Amino acid sequence: MIPPGSTIGIVGGGQLGRMLSVAAAQLGYKTHIYDPHEYSCADDVAAYRTRAAFESVEAIQRFGESVDVATYEFENLPAEALKALGEKLRPGVRSLEIAQDRAQEKEFIEKCGGRVAPWRAVATLGDVEETIAQLRIPLVLKTRRYGYDGKGQAWIRSAGEAEAAWRAIGEEPAIAEAGVDFLAEFSVVIARWADGRHALWDSPENEHGEGILRRSTVPCSDSVTPLVAEARKAAIGIAEALGHIGVLTVEFFASRDGPLVNEIAPRVHNSGHWTIEGAVTSQFEQHIRAICDLPPGPTDLVGSGAVMDNLIGDEVDRWPELVAEPGLHVHIYGKGAARPGRKMGHVTRVKL
Ligand code: AMP
């Protein structure tokens, strides 16, 4: 066990790093944020910080020497550099490598027994056109790397749109994936310990707008509930096969044929924010428990459910009205400018 008083390194200083730091502090740990920006919103609540490039092996190595265990709060990081953290890095580099390449990720999910929408790897416009012939339209092109919140994606709804979509994603190696006519979207948030123990929360149903999560609701609706058992089995299989330590999130489409994995995030996730007030142990505390090898906390609901709404862009300007709502749990991330599409905070309503 890594005892309270130790220092946890967190690579990435966004809101996930911030909420991990708060959970770590509650258990008596200090955190050290590693981020290239001059200011990151996790700095406000962390004891130490390093400002350096993610690619700098030397700086990562020094950071590794100054912490007792290290973790990451987003997956678009250079795996090669993070290898310098060796055994201290939890989850390990493998979880990162699989999650950051959509083609590898899909192959891996299928190997673990998860089902995915029909897809092909594409490297040229010719490949895209061939895939249109093989799979049905609509298709969505997604860059293999560095896509998030719907970025690096373009839809093809008619054969004539292929070239424009290929250009829109920057003519980069990508996957072409069949559009899923889903009933709903949901996720499985799982925490795994080094010895294979794991903990699962109730699955939230997730609503997106323009590729960005807007709302997560627990419990999920009747169209999702019958699919959760198979989805959990897939998530456990993925976490096991990765040898993952900490929280892992698997996003699903609830299709008429059952749960289809959309993508995995090797970390705490926006669709798990409701657990801060809505579950006995939050995803953030559980991640800290797992990487420090403390016992798992219970994941039961504290009430009958919860609804989490993101505050995106200037929605955060509604804060005076939000903080005046009795019982509403308001989280403001303390980021700078409220750019459109930027996650600025969230609110959770717990149903008692
Ligand atoms: P992603 O970045 O892959 O999570 O995609 C963001 C959102 O776009 C998803 O949560 C869905 O709402 C939508 N989306 C992505 N891929 C598909 C698909 N194959 N079929 C239908 N909707 C999709």
CSV table of N, CA, C and O and ligand atoms in Angstrom, one decimal, residues 102 140 142 150 153 155 177-180 182 185 208 211 251 253 262-263, ligand 1:
chain,number,residue,atom,x,y,z
A,102,ARG,N,-7.4,4.3,-32.7
A,102,ARG,CA,-8.8,3.8,-32.8
A,102,ARG,C,-8.8,2.4,-33.5
A,102,ARG,O,-9.7,1.6,-33.2
A,140,VAL,N,-19.0,7.0,-40.6
A,140,VAL,CA,-18.3,8.2,-39.9
A,140,VAL,C,-16.8,7.9,-40.0
A,140,VAL,O,-16.3,6.8,-39.7
A,142,LYS,N,-13.1,8.6,-38.6
A,142,LYS,CA,-12.5,9.1,-37.3
A,142,LYS,C,-11.0,9.0,-37.4
A,142,LYS,O,-10.6,7.8,-37.8
A,150,GLY,N,-15.7,14.4,-30.3
A,150,GLY,CA,-16.2,14.5,-31.7
A,150,GLY,C,-15.2,15.2,-32.6
A,150,GLY,O,-15.5,15.4,-33.8
A,153,GLN,N,-13.5,14.0,-36.6
A,153,GLN,CA,-14.6,13.1,-37.2
A,153,GLN,C,-15.4,13.8,-38.3
A,153,GLN,O,-15.6,15.0,-38.2
A,155,TRP,N,-18.8,12.9,-41.0
A,155,TRP,CA,-19.8,11.9,-41.5
A,155,TRP,C,-19.9,11.9,-43.0
A,155,TRP,O,-19.7,12.9,-43.6
A,177,GLU,N,-16.3,3.9,-40.0
A,177,GLU,CA,-17.2,3.1,-39.1
A,177,GLU,C,-18.6,3.3,-39.5
A,177,GLU,O,-19.0,4.4,-39.8
A,178,ALA,N,-19.3,2.2,-39.5
A,178,ALA,CA,-20.8,2.3,-39.8
A,178,ALA,C,-21.5,3.1,-38.8
A,178,ALA,O,-21.2,3.0,-37.6
A,179,GLY,N,-22.4,4.0,-39.3
A,179,GLY,CA,-23.2,4.7,-38.3
A,179,GLY,C,-24.2,3.8,-37.6
A,179,GLY,O,-24.7,2.9,-38.2
A,180,VAL,N,-24.3,3.9,-36.3
A,180,VAL,CA,-25.1,3.0,-35.5
A,180,VAL,C,-26.4,3.8,-35.2
A,180,VAL,O,-26.4,4.9,-34.7
A,182,PHE,N,-28.5,3.9,-32.9
A,182,PHE,CA,-28.6,3.5,-31.5
A,182,PHE,C,-29.9,3.9,-30.8
A,182,PHE,O,-30.5,5.0,-31.2
A,185,GLU,N,-27.0,5.8,-25.6
A,185,GLU,CA,-25.6,5.6,-25.3
A,185,GLU,C,-25.5,5.4,-23.8
A,185,GLU,O,-26.2,6.1,-23.1
A,208,HIS,N,-25.3,13.0,-25.9
A,208,HIS,CA,-24.3,13.9,-26.5
A,208,HIS,C,-24.9,14.9,-27.4
A,208,HIS,O,-26.0,14.7,-27.9
A,211,GLY,N,-21.1,15.7,-30.5
A,211,GLY,CA,-20.0,14.9,-30.1
A,211,GLY,C,-19.5,15.1,-28.7
A,211,GLY,O,-18.6,14.5,-28.2
A,251,GLU,N,-17.3,3.1,-23.4
A,251,GLU,CA,-18.5,3.7,-23.9
A,251,GLU,C,-19.2,2.8,-24.9
A,251,GLU,O,-18.5,2.2,-25.7
A,253,PHE,N,-22.8,1.9,-27.4
A,253,PHE,CA,-24.1,2.2,-28.1
A,253,PHE,C,-25.0,1.1,-27.7
A,253,PHE,O,-24.7,-0.1,-27.8
A,262,ASN,N,-18.2,1.7,-28.3
A,262,ASN,CA,-17.8,2.8,-29.1
A,262,ASN,C,-16.3,3.1,-28.9
A,262,ASN,O,-15.5,2.9,-29.8
A,263,GLU,N,-15.9,3.3,-27.7
A,263,GLU,CA,-14.5,3.5,-27.4
A,263,GLU,C,-14.2,3.3,-25.9
A,263,GLU,O,-15.1,3.3,-25.1
B,1,AMP,P1,-16.5,9.5,-30.1
B,1,AMP,O1,-15.6,10.6,-30.1
B,1,AMP,O2,-16.1,8.3,-31.0
B,1,AMP,O3,-16.9,9.1,-28.7
B,1,AMP,O4,-17.9,10.1,-30.8
B,1,AMP,C1,-18.6,11.1,-30.2
B,1,AMP,C2,-20.1,10.9,-30.3
B,1,AMP,O5,-20.4,10.9,-31.8
B,1,AMP,C3,-20.6,9.6,-29.8
B,1,AMP,O6,-20.8,9.6,-28.4
B,1,AMP,C4,-21.9,9.4,-30.6
B,1,AMP,O7,-22.9,10.2,-30.1
B,1,AMP,C5,-21.5,9.9,-32.0
B,1,AMP,N1,-21.0,8.8,-32.8
B,1,AMP,C6,-19.7,8.4,-32.9
B,1,AMP,N2,-19.5,7.3,-33.7
B,1,AMP,C7,-20.8,6.9,-34.1
B,1,AMP,C8,-21.3,5.9,-34.9
B,1,AMP,N3,-20.6,4.9,-35.4
B,1,AMP,N4,-22.7,5.9,-35.0
B,1,AMP,C9,-23.5,6.8,-34.5
B,1,AMP,N5,-23.0,7.8,-33.7
B,1,AMP,C10,-21.7,7.9,-33.5
